Short mmCIF file of C-alpha atoms in Angstrom, two decimals:
data_model
loop_
_atom_site.label_atom_id
_atom_site.label_comp_id
_atom_site.label_asym_id
_atom_site.label_seq_id
_atom_site.Cartn_x
_atom_site.Cartn_y
_atom_site.Cartn_z
CA MET A 1 0.00 0.04 0.01
CA LYS A 2 1.40 3.38 -0.99
CA LEU A 3 1.47 5.97 1.80
CA THR A 4 1.68 9.71 1.27
CA VAL A 5 1.79 12.32 4.02
CA LYS A 6 1.00 16.05 3.64
CA GLY A 7 1.41 18.91 5.94
CA HIS A 8 3.29 16.92 8.65
CA ASP A 9 6.39 15.05 9.22
CA ARG A 10 4.95 12.13 11.35
CA TYR A 11 5.36 9.49 8.62
CA ALA A 12 6.23 6.85 11.18
CA SER A 13 2.92 7.33 12.93
CA ALA A 14 0.84 6.94 9.75
CA GLU A 15 3.00 4.10 8.66
CA GLN A 16 2.56 2.28 11.98
CA ALA A 17 -1.16 2.55 11.73
CA MET A 18 -1.20 1.40 8.13
CA LEU A 19 0.87 -1.65 8.92
CA GLY A 20 -1.03 -2.32 12.04
CA TYR A 21 -4.47 -2.19 10.32
CA PHE A 22 -3.64 -3.64 6.84
CA GLY A 23 -0.97 -6.17 7.74
CA LEU A 24 0.78 -7.36 4.55
CA GLU A 25 0.17 -4.15 2.68
CA PRO A 26 -2.45 -5.02 0.07
CA ASP A 27 -2.57 -2.93 -3.05
CA GLY A 28 -4.07 0.51 -2.30
CA GLU A 29 -3.22 3.97 -1.37
CA ALA A 30 -3.42 6.12 1.88
CA ILE A 31 -3.00 9.78 2.34
CA SER A 32 -2.53 11.18 5.74
CA GLU A 33 -2.73 15.02 5.96
CA VAL A 34 -2.60 17.62 8.66
CA GLU A 35 -4.23 21.01 7.77
CA ILE A 36 -3.90 24.03 9.98
CA THR A 37 -6.41 26.84 9.60
CA GLY A 38 -6.38 29.66 12.08
CA ARG A 39 -6.81 28.06 15.54
CA HIS A 40 -8.08 24.86 14.15
CA THR A 41 -5.96 21.76 13.12
CA SER A 42 -7.60 19.19 10.92
CA PHE A 43 -6.37 15.53 10.70
CA ILE A 44 -7.51 14.05 7.34
CA THR A 45 -7.04 10.53 6.10
CA HIS A 46 -8.15 9.14 2.77
CA ILE A 47 -7.71 5.40 1.96
CA THR A 48 -8.53 3.52 -1.29
CA LEU A 49 -8.51 -0.23 -1.29
CA ASP A 50 -9.94 -2.59 -3.92
CA GLY A 51 -12.12 0.05 -5.37
CA ARG A 52 -13.50 1.13 -1.92
CA GLU A 53 -12.89 4.33 -0.07
CA GLY A 54 -12.50 5.30 3.59
CA ASN A 55 -12.30 8.89 4.78
CA SER A 56 -11.88 10.66 8.08
CA ARG A 57 -11.51 14.28 9.25
CA ILE A 58 -10.94 15.23 12.92
CA ASP A 59 -11.00 18.86 13.74
CA VAL A 60 -9.21 20.02 16.80
CA ARG A 61 -9.06 23.50 18.28
CA GLY A 62 -5.33 24.58 18.63
CA GLU A 63 -2.25 23.04 17.07
CA CYS A 64 -1.99 20.30 19.81
CA GLU A 65 1.59 19.37 18.77
CA LYS A 66 1.98 16.84 21.59
CA GLU A 67 -1.21 15.02 20.36
CA TYR A 68 -0.24 14.76 16.70
CA ASP A 69 0.58 11.07 16.80
CA TYR A 70 -2.66 10.27 18.58
CA TYR A 71 -4.93 12.20 16.18
CA ILE A 72 -3.06 10.93 13.02
CA LYS A 73 -3.61 7.35 14.16
CA THR A 74 -7.15 7.98 15.16
CA SER A 75 -7.97 9.61 11.87
CA PHE A 76 -6.33 6.61 10.07
CA TYR A 77 -8.34 4.30 12.28
CA GLU A 78 -11.65 5.98 11.40
CA ALA A 79 -10.86 5.88 7.66
CA ALA A 80 -9.85 2.19 7.86
CA GLN A 81 -13.02 1.13 9.69
CA PRO A 82 -15.31 0.73 6.66
CA LEU A 83 -12.65 -1.29 4.84
CA LEU A 84 -11.75 -3.77 7.50
CA PRO A 85 -13.31 -6.15 10.01
CA THR A 86 -13.53 -4.82 13.60
CA LEU A 87 -10.06 -4.06 14.95
CA PRO A 88 -9.79 -5.76 18.32
CA TRP A 89 -7.22 -3.17 19.61
CA GLY A 90 -8.97 -0.22 18.10
CA SER A 91 -6.58 2.56 17.19
CA LEU A 92 -3.69 1.22 19.30
CA THR A 93 -0.71 0.25 17.17
CA GLY A 94 2.03 -0.27 19.83
CA ILE A 95 3.35 -3.59 20.92
CA ARG A 96 2.70 -2.97 24.65
CA PRO A 97 -0.96 -2.19 25.29
CA ALA A 98 -0.70 -3.37 28.83
CA LYS A 99 1.97 -0.80 29.53
CA LEU A 100 -0.52 1.93 28.55
CA ALA A 101 -3.12 0.41 30.84
CA SER A 102 -0.68 0.20 33.83
CA MET A 103 0.41 3.74 33.26
CA LEU A 104 -3.21 4.90 33.33
CA LEU A 105 -3.87 3.00 36.48
CA GLU A 106 -0.85 4.54 38.16
CA MET A 107 -2.08 7.98 37.26
CA GLY A 108 -5.41 7.23 38.95
CA GLU A 109 -7.29 7.21 35.59
CA ASN A 110 -10.17 4.95 34.74
CA ALA A 111 -8.14 2.77 32.46
CA ASP A 112 -11.15 0.80 31.12
CA GLU A 113 -12.96 3.93 30.06
CA VAL A 114 -9.82 5.51 28.40
CA LEU A 115 -9.09 2.33 26.45
CA ARG A 116 -12.78 2.11 25.36
CA ASP A 117 -13.55 5.78 24.59
CA LYS A 118 -10.23 7.19 23.39
CA TYR A 119 -8.66 4.22 21.75
CA PHE A 120 -11.76 2.10 20.82
CA VAL A 121 -10.43 -1.12 22.32
CA SER A 122 -12.87 -3.97 22.31
CA ASP A 123 -14.42 -5.43 25.57
CA LYS A 124 -12.25 -8.62 25.43
CA ARG A 125 -8.99 -6.85 24.70
CA ARG A 126 -9.50 -4.27 27.43
CA SER A 127 -10.10 -7.14 29.91
CA LEU A 128 -6.85 -8.75 28.79
CA ALA A 129 -4.99 -5.43 29.07
CA LEU A 130 -6.23 -4.67 32.56
CA SER A 131 -5.50 -8.06 33.93
CA CYS A 132 -1.97 -7.89 32.56
CA ALA A 133 -1.61 -4.31 33.89
CA ALA A 134 -2.45 -5.58 37.41
CA ALA A 135 0.30 -8.15 37.09
CA THR A 136 2.63 -5.47 35.76
CA LEU A 137 2.07 -3.18 38.71
CA ALA A 138 2.46 -6.07 41.20
CA ALA A 139 5.75 -6.97 39.69
CA LYS A 140 6.96 -3.35 39.59
CA ASN A 141 6.12 -2.85 43.17
CA SER A 142 8.16 -5.87 44.16
CA LEU A 143 11.32 -4.48 42.51
CA GLN A 144 13.96 -2.35 44.26
CA GLN A 145 16.49 0.14 42.89
CA GLY A 146 19.33 -1.83 41.43
CA ASP A 147 17.34 -4.88 40.55
CA ILE A 148 17.96 -6.04 36.99
CA ALA A 149 17.26 -8.92 34.63
CA LEU A 150 19.73 -10.96 32.83
CA TYR A 151 19.28 -12.53 29.25
CA ILE A 152 21.68 -15.09 27.77
CA GLY A 153 21.13 -15.86 23.99
CA ILE A 154 21.81 -19.06 22.35
CA PRO A 155 20.78 -18.53 18.72
CA PHE A 156 20.81 -22.11 17.50
CA CYS A 157 18.19 -24.68 16.76
CA PRO A 158 18.21 -28.23 15.40
CA SER A 159 16.22 -26.94 12.33
CA ARG A 160 14.42 -23.86 11.35
CA CYS A 161 10.66 -23.65 11.77
CA ALA A 162 8.65 -22.09 8.83
CA TYR A 163 7.23 -19.32 10.96
CA CYS A 164 10.53 -18.30 12.74
CA SER A 165 12.38 -15.02 12.03
CA PHE A 166 14.53 -15.05 15.04
CA VAL A 167 18.24 -14.78 14.86
CA SER A 168 18.73 -18.50 14.91
CA THR A 169 21.13 -20.75 13.08
CA ASP A 170 20.28 -24.17 11.86
CA VAL A 171 22.75 -26.58 13.46
CA GLU A 172 22.37 -28.95 10.57
CA LYS A 173 23.91 -26.33 8.33
CA SER A 174 26.38 -24.60 10.66
CA GLY A 175 27.85 -27.66 12.18
CA LYS A 176 28.88 -28.29 15.83
CA LYS A 177 32.25 -26.44 15.56
CA LEU A 178 30.40 -23.16 15.50
CA LEU A 179 28.50 -24.09 18.65
CA THR A 180 31.88 -24.66 20.48
CA ALA A 181 33.34 -21.48 19.24
CA TYR A 182 30.20 -19.60 20.08
CA LEU A 183 30.10 -20.91 23.66
CA ASP A 184 33.76 -19.84 24.26
CA ALA A 185 32.94 -16.34 23.15
CA LEU A 186 29.72 -16.16 25.17
CA LEU A 187 31.47 -17.23 28.28
CA ASP A 188 33.99 -14.40 27.85
CA GLU A 189 31.16 -11.93 27.44
CA VAL A 190 29.36 -13.28 30.53
CA ARG A 191 32.48 -12.75 32.63
CA LEU A 192 32.90 -9.20 31.42
CA LEU A 193 29.27 -8.52 32.29
CA GLY A 194 29.72 -10.08 35.68
CA GLU A 195 32.61 -7.55 36.44
CA THR A 196 30.25 -4.61 35.46
CA VAL A 197 27.32 -5.92 37.49
CA LYS A 198 29.60 -6.37 40.51
CA LYS A 199 31.27 -2.96 40.09
CA LEU A 200 27.83 -1.14 39.82
CA GLY A 201 26.36 -3.04 42.75
CA LEU A 202 23.42 -4.38 40.66
CA ARG A 203 21.29 -7.30 41.74
CA ILE A 204 20.07 -9.94 39.30
CA VAL A 205 16.52 -10.96 40.32
CA THR A 206 15.62 -12.88 37.18
CA ALA A 207 17.66 -14.60 34.50
CA TYR A 208 16.54 -16.18 31.19
CA VAL A 209 18.54 -18.41 28.89
CA GLY A 210 16.74 -18.17 25.48
CA GLY A 211 17.29 -18.48 21.81
CA GLY A 212 16.85 -20.21 19.51
CA THR A 213 16.90 -23.28 21.58
CA PRO A 214 19.60 -23.39 24.27
CA THR A 215 19.11 -27.09 24.70
CA THR A 216 20.65 -27.53 21.22
CA PHE A 217 23.84 -27.49 23.34
CA ASP A 218 24.83 -30.81 24.79
CA GLU A 219 24.76 -31.44 28.57
CA ALA A 220 28.48 -30.56 29.01
CA GLN A 221 28.01 -27.22 27.20
CA ILE A 222 24.94 -26.37 29.23
CA GLU A 223 26.83 -27.12 32.42
CA ALA A 224 29.74 -24.90 31.33
CA LEU A 225 27.35 -22.06 30.76
CA LEU A 226 25.35 -22.44 33.90
CA ARG A 227 28.51 -22.90 36.08
CA CYS A 228 29.93 -19.66 34.58
CA ILE A 229 26.76 -17.74 35.43
CA HIS A 230 27.01 -19.01 39.02
CA GLU A 231 30.74 -18.11 39.19
CA VAL A 232 30.60 -14.62 37.92
CA PHE A 233 27.32 -13.26 39.28
CA ASP A 234 26.10 -12.86 42.80
CA LEU A 235 22.78 -14.71 42.57
CA SER A 236 21.67 -14.31 46.18
CA ALA A 237 18.77 -12.05 45.05
CA LEU A 238 17.77 -14.32 42.15
CA ARG A 239 14.02 -15.30 42.22
CA GLU A 240 13.92 -17.38 38.97
CA LEU A 241 16.08 -18.83 36.27
CA THR A 242 14.44 -19.97 33.08
CA MET A 243 15.89 -22.30 30.45
CA GLU A 244 14.27 -22.17 27.01
CA ALA A 245 13.97 -25.93 26.00
CA GLY A 246 11.45 -25.20 23.33
CA ARG A 247 12.16 -28.08 20.95
CA PRO A 248 11.16 -31.44 22.53
CA ASP A 249 13.76 -33.13 20.23
CA THR A 250 16.60 -31.42 22.11
CA ILE A 251 15.48 -32.53 25.54
CA THR A 252 17.23 -35.37 27.42
CA GLU A 253 17.23 -36.44 30.95
CA GLU A 254 20.94 -35.57 31.26
CA LYS A 255 20.33 -31.98 30.16
CA LEU A 256 17.48 -31.56 32.57
CA LEU A 257 19.43 -32.91 35.45
CA VAL A 258 22.21 -30.38 34.73
CA CYS A 259 19.64 -27.59 34.69
CA LYS A 260 18.28 -28.73 38.10
CA LYS A 261 21.84 -29.00 39.50
CA TYR A 262 22.52 -25.33 38.69
CA GLY A 263 19.23 -23.89 40.01
CA VAL A 264 17.14 -23.55 36.90
CA THR A 265 13.62 -23.05 38.24
CA ARG A 266 11.55 -22.87 35.04
CA VAL A 267 11.84 -24.56 31.63
CA SER A 268 9.83 -23.90 28.44
CA ILE A 269 8.78 -26.97 26.44
CA ASN A 270 6.92 -25.63 23.42
CA PRO A 271 4.65 -27.95 21.40
CA GLN A 272 3.24 -25.05 19.11
CA THR A 273 0.69 -27.64 18.13
CA MET A 274 -0.25 -31.20 19.00
CA GLU A 275 -1.39 -32.00 15.55
CA ASN A 276 1.33 -34.07 13.83
CA HIS A 277 0.35 -32.89 10.22
CA VAL A 278 0.70 -29.36 11.39
CA LEU A 279 4.10 -29.93 12.95
CA GLU A 280 5.24 -31.45 9.65
CA ALA A 281 3.84 -28.42 7.80
CA ILE A 282 5.99 -26.01 9.86
CA GLY A 283 9.07 -28.06 9.66
CA ARG A 284 9.23 -29.51 13.09
CA ARG A 285 11.30 -32.74 13.39
CA HIS A 286 9.28 -34.23 16.26
CA THR A 287 5.81 -35.64 17.01
CA ALA A 288 3.18 -34.70 19.54
CA GLU A 289 3.99 -37.86 21.41
CA GLU A 290 7.60 -36.77 21.86
CA THR A 291 6.37 -33.47 23.17
CA ARG A 292 4.25 -35.19 25.80
CA ASN A 293 7.21 -37.49 26.69
CA ALA A 294 9.56 -34.48 27.19
CA TYR A 295 7.01 -32.76 29.43
CA GLU A 296 6.59 -35.84 31.51
CA LEU A 297 10.41 -36.14 31.79
CA ALA A 298 10.69 -32.53 33.02
CA LYS A 299 8.05 -33.20 35.68
CA ARG A 300 9.72 -36.33 36.80
CA THR A 301 13.06 -34.49 37.01
CA GLY A 302 11.41 -32.16 39.51
CA PHE A 303 10.66 -28.85 37.74
CA LYS A 304 7.84 -27.10 39.43
CA SER A 305 7.28 -24.44 36.76
CA ILE A 306 6.95 -25.29 33.08
CA ASN A 307 5.79 -23.17 30.23
CA CYS A 308 4.11 -24.48 27.02
CA ASP A 309 3.64 -22.52 23.90
CA LEU A 310 0.85 -22.90 21.29
CA ILE A 311 0.46 -20.83 18.09
CA ALA A 312 -3.02 -19.91 16.73
CA GLY A 313 -3.18 -19.82 12.88
CA LEU A 314 -0.46 -22.18 11.77
CA PRO A 315 -0.63 -23.59 8.30
CA LYS A 316 -2.98 -26.61 7.90
CA ASP A 317 -4.39 -26.13 11.46
CA THR A 318 -8.07 -25.62 12.18
CA VAL A 319 -10.03 -24.21 15.00
CA GLN A 320 -10.90 -27.83 16.06
CA GLY A 321 -7.34 -28.83 15.86
CA PHE A 322 -6.10 -25.85 17.83
CA VAL A 323 -8.71 -26.53 20.58
CA SER A 324 -7.70 -30.21 20.65
CA SER A 325 -4.04 -29.17 21.09
CA LEU A 326 -4.94 -26.86 23.95
CA GLN A 327 -7.07 -29.53 25.65
CA HIS A 328 -3.98 -31.83 25.57
CA ILE A 329 -1.75 -29.22 27.08
CA ILE A 330 -4.29 -28.16 29.77
CA SER A 331 -4.59 -31.73 30.82
CA TRP A 332 -0.91 -31.77 31.78
CA LYS A 333 -1.50 -28.74 34.01
CA PRO A 334 1.71 -26.75 33.15
CA GLU A 335 2.17 -23.65 35.32
CA ASN A 336 2.40 -21.40 32.26
CA ILE A 337 0.69 -21.58 28.88
CA THR A 338 1.56 -18.95 26.23
CA ILE A 339 -0.86 -18.49 23.35
CA HIS A 340 0.65 -16.85 20.31
CA SER A 341 -1.04 -15.53 17.24
CA LEU A 342 0.80 -16.30 14.05
CA ALA A 343 2.85 -13.29 12.83
CA LEU A 344 4.45 -13.20 9.39
CA LYS A 345 7.97 -11.87 9.83
CA LYS A 346 10.77 -10.99 7.47
CA GLY A 347 13.13 -13.85 7.21
CA ALA A 348 10.53 -16.50 7.86
CA LYS A 349 9.48 -19.08 5.14
CA LEU A 350 5.82 -18.30 5.60
CA MET A 351 6.52 -14.63 4.92
CA GLU A 352 8.41 -15.52 1.72
CA ASN A 353 5.36 -17.51 0.60
CA ARG A 354 2.89 -14.91 1.89
CA GLN A 355 0.97 -17.64 3.89
CA GLU A 356 -1.30 -15.43 5.90
CA ALA A 357 -3.48 -16.97 8.63
CA ASP A 358 -7.21 -16.76 8.44
CA ALA A 359 -8.01 -13.84 10.91
CA SER A 360 -11.50 -15.06 11.61
CA ALA A 361 -10.22 -18.56 12.48
CA VAL A 362 -7.41 -17.08 14.71
CA GLU A 363 -10.08 -14.96 16.53
CA LYS A 364 -12.10 -18.17 17.26
CA MET A 365 -8.99 -19.93 18.47
CA LEU A 366 -8.10 -17.12 20.88
CA ASP A 367 -11.66 -16.83 22.19
CA GLU A 368 -11.90 -20.48 22.85
CA ALA A 369 -8.47 -20.45 24.48
CA ALA A 370 -9.49 -17.59 26.79
CA VAL A 371 -12.56 -19.46 28.02
CA MET A 372 -10.80 -22.79 28.39
CA LEU A 373 -7.91 -21.30 30.29
CA LYS A 374 -9.95 -19.20 32.69
CA ASN A 375 -12.14 -22.27 33.40
CA GLN A 376 -8.99 -24.16 34.47
CA GLY A 377 -7.71 -21.39 36.75
CA TYR A 378 -5.27 -19.68 34.44
CA ARG A 379 -5.12 -15.93 34.16
CA PRO A 380 -3.36 -13.63 31.67
CA TYR A 381 -0.37 -11.78 33.17
CA TYR A 382 1.61 -10.39 30.13
CA LEU A 383 0.89 -9.66 26.48
CA TYR A 384 2.53 -8.13 23.49
CA ARG A 385 1.75 -7.51 19.84
CA GLN A 386 3.85 -7.71 16.62
CA LYS A 387 3.76 -6.41 13.06
CA PHE A 388 1.96 -8.60 10.53
CA MET A 389 0.04 -10.39 13.19
CA ALA A 390 -3.06 -12.29 12.01
CA GLY A 391 -6.10 -10.15 12.56
CA GLY A 392 -4.10 -7.60 14.59
CA PHE A 393 -4.35 -9.74 17.72
CA GLU A 394 -1.71 -10.55 20.37
CA ASN A 395 0.47 -13.01 22.22
CA VAL A 396 -0.63 -13.68 25.81
CA GLY A 397 1.13 -15.42 28.67
CA TRP A 398 -1.32 -17.27 30.98
CA CYS A 399 -0.29 -18.63 34.34
CA LEU A 400 -1.63 -20.39 37.41
CA GLU A 401 -1.61 -18.21 40.48
CA GLY A 402 1.89 -17.43 41.79
CA HIS A 403 3.64 -18.49 38.59
CA GLU A 404 4.09 -15.20 36.81
CA ASN A 405 7.36 -15.07 35.04
CA LEU A 406 9.17 -11.96 36.30
CA TYR A 407 11.58 -11.84 33.30
CA ASN A 408 8.72 -11.70 30.74
CA LEU A 409 7.17 -8.77 32.77
CA CYS A 410 10.55 -6.89 33.17
CA MET A 411 11.29 -7.32 29.51
CA MET A 412 7.92 -6.67 27.91
CA GLU A 413 6.72 -3.91 30.24
CA GLU A 414 10.10 -2.34 30.64
CA LEU A 415 10.17 -2.54 34.40
CA SER A 416 13.94 -2.88 34.86
CA THR A 417 17.24 -2.86 33.13
CA VAL A 418 17.81 -6.02 31.10
CA LEU A 419 21.51 -6.95 30.39
CA SER A 420 21.84 -9.28 27.42
CA ALA A 421 24.76 -11.43 26.25
CA GLY A 422 25.16 -13.33 23.12
CA ALA A 423 24.50 -12.84 19.35
CA GLY A 424 21.47 -10.71 18.77
CA GLY A 425 21.34 -9.66 22.37
CA VAL A 426 19.79 -6.22 23.08
CA SER A 427 20.42 -4.67 26.42
CA LYS A 428 17.78 -2.30 27.60
CA LEU A 429 19.06 0.19 30.23
CA LEU A 430 16.55 1.98 32.34
CA THR A 431 17.64 5.12 34.14
CA VAL A 432 15.47 7.54 36.09
CA GLY A 433 16.03 11.27 35.87
CA HIS A 434 15.70 13.90 38.62
CA GLY A 435 12.12 14.57 37.54
CA GLY A 436 11.19 10.89 37.61
CA ASP A 437 11.24 10.53 33.81
CA VAL A 438 12.42 7.11 32.67
CA ARG A 439 14.95 6.97 29.91
CA ILE A 440 15.58 3.65 28.02
CA ASP A 441 18.89 3.17 26.14
CA ARG A 442 19.44 0.15 23.92
CA VAL A 443 22.86 -1.47 23.28
CA MET A 444 22.89 -4.16 20.61
CA ASN A 445 25.35 -6.92 19.96
CA MET A 446 26.00 -8.18 16.45
CA LYS A 447 23.08 -10.26 15.24
CA TYR A 448 24.52 -13.46 13.82
CA PRO A 449 26.92 -15.99 15.41
CA LEU A 450 29.74 -15.61 12.91
CA GLU A 451 29.59 -11.78 13.24
CA TYR A 452 29.50 -12.08 16.99
CA LEU A 453 32.58 -14.23 17.01
CA GLN A 454 34.42 -11.62 15.04
CA SER A 455 33.33 -8.68 17.27
CA CYS A 456 35.22 -9.08 20.58
CA ASP A 457 36.30 -5.36 20.55
CA LYS A 458 32.71 -4.26 19.93
CA ILE A 459 31.46 -6.42 22.83
CA ARG A 460 34.04 -4.84 25.17
CA LYS A 461 32.99 -1.41 23.85
CA ASN A 462 29.27 -2.21 24.38
CA ILE A 463 29.88 -3.20 27.98
CA GLY A 464 31.86 0.00 28.54
CA ILE A 465 28.92 1.99 27.20
CA MET A 466 26.53 0.13 29.42
CA GLU A 467 28.72 0.69 32.47
CA THR A 468 28.85 4.45 31.73
CA LEU A 469 25.09 4.76 31.17
CA LEU A 470 24.23 2.86 34.43
CA SER A 471 26.82 4.60 36.64
#
């Protein structure tokens, strides 16, 4: 879709709305215009799509410079309304709707009314946002100055799934030598980070080993990593340590026992679906039965907190198939269940083939999931949205009471500094100014493993930048 802006320079806001509402950019044209006449400012949007038109004009007294982004998106939303099904998140385009809800609650506002009347958010999505906002505020109130989160990235998988766009390297193509070299470089970075954390007197309260699939490493490599984390960081304030073990075909008893030995409190075992023909369609090299076996093995090993992911909208899946998958997962009673909506992302095979999910089917899947999960005692505690997400919906983390994952809340709702190590790692540094304003700085590592191995000097420089910003 072609986008033209006139009379303003907020192209990004108009583009955000266009991508949020129209997904994969169908053929069409959108014009976003701001017109100032005397004391009145008019926000005008004209959209043409498949021979149909949508128009909006919002007149506001005064130039309202601070509200430009809001009115541009609202005008775009009103013009898009006749051309699209109902948008579940209304005019909201950001990835953190629960963050807005929590901010409104902190300011003493009626968050439900604001989300409904100002942003046109649907009843179901407001309920989600408010539940997650409550969990966000509870987590925020539990944190002290100096509390931080730690992320360790292992960007390797046994094979690449069709929906995946993460910075993840297929081990079948890269070979095991790259894993060995990567681990050595990662341990060096972890040691440097440990020095900085100690020097600044920071406390790690939550840590997450993610990817990719960290359990692509063998048990000796996992032990080397976890032992290093324990040696270089003071973990006396640590509340949780998560190991992403998303692919059941990478899970062994030996690896799980190593994780238990070094204090891992939570593992993720992610079916994505329990339909074997869907697993085959997305390039997974395991069966539903292997997923169940991996879950039972983790329970026998003694893990008290396990997360399972499902994706709504996968190729060849149906509403009935998705519901059946969720019934299987619920029957296991994992402490966390995360329901993702399929998002087509650059770099994913599904994006290359333009395999969009049926938005109406995804909506039914999500609605069924919400009812089923609530009936079994789960509640939503964090959510986020992504570009090109089927139907403009969301990803939601559900948990049994007391099993909220603090790392997910710190990362998604930007509650604390997150220090990241590894290829593709993005450290988010939160500092509070004298007026109470929160500033977020991002420091990024090289994205791909080979680049990461060649960037020792940049890693040292990055850690120096982080130390300066946090001092």
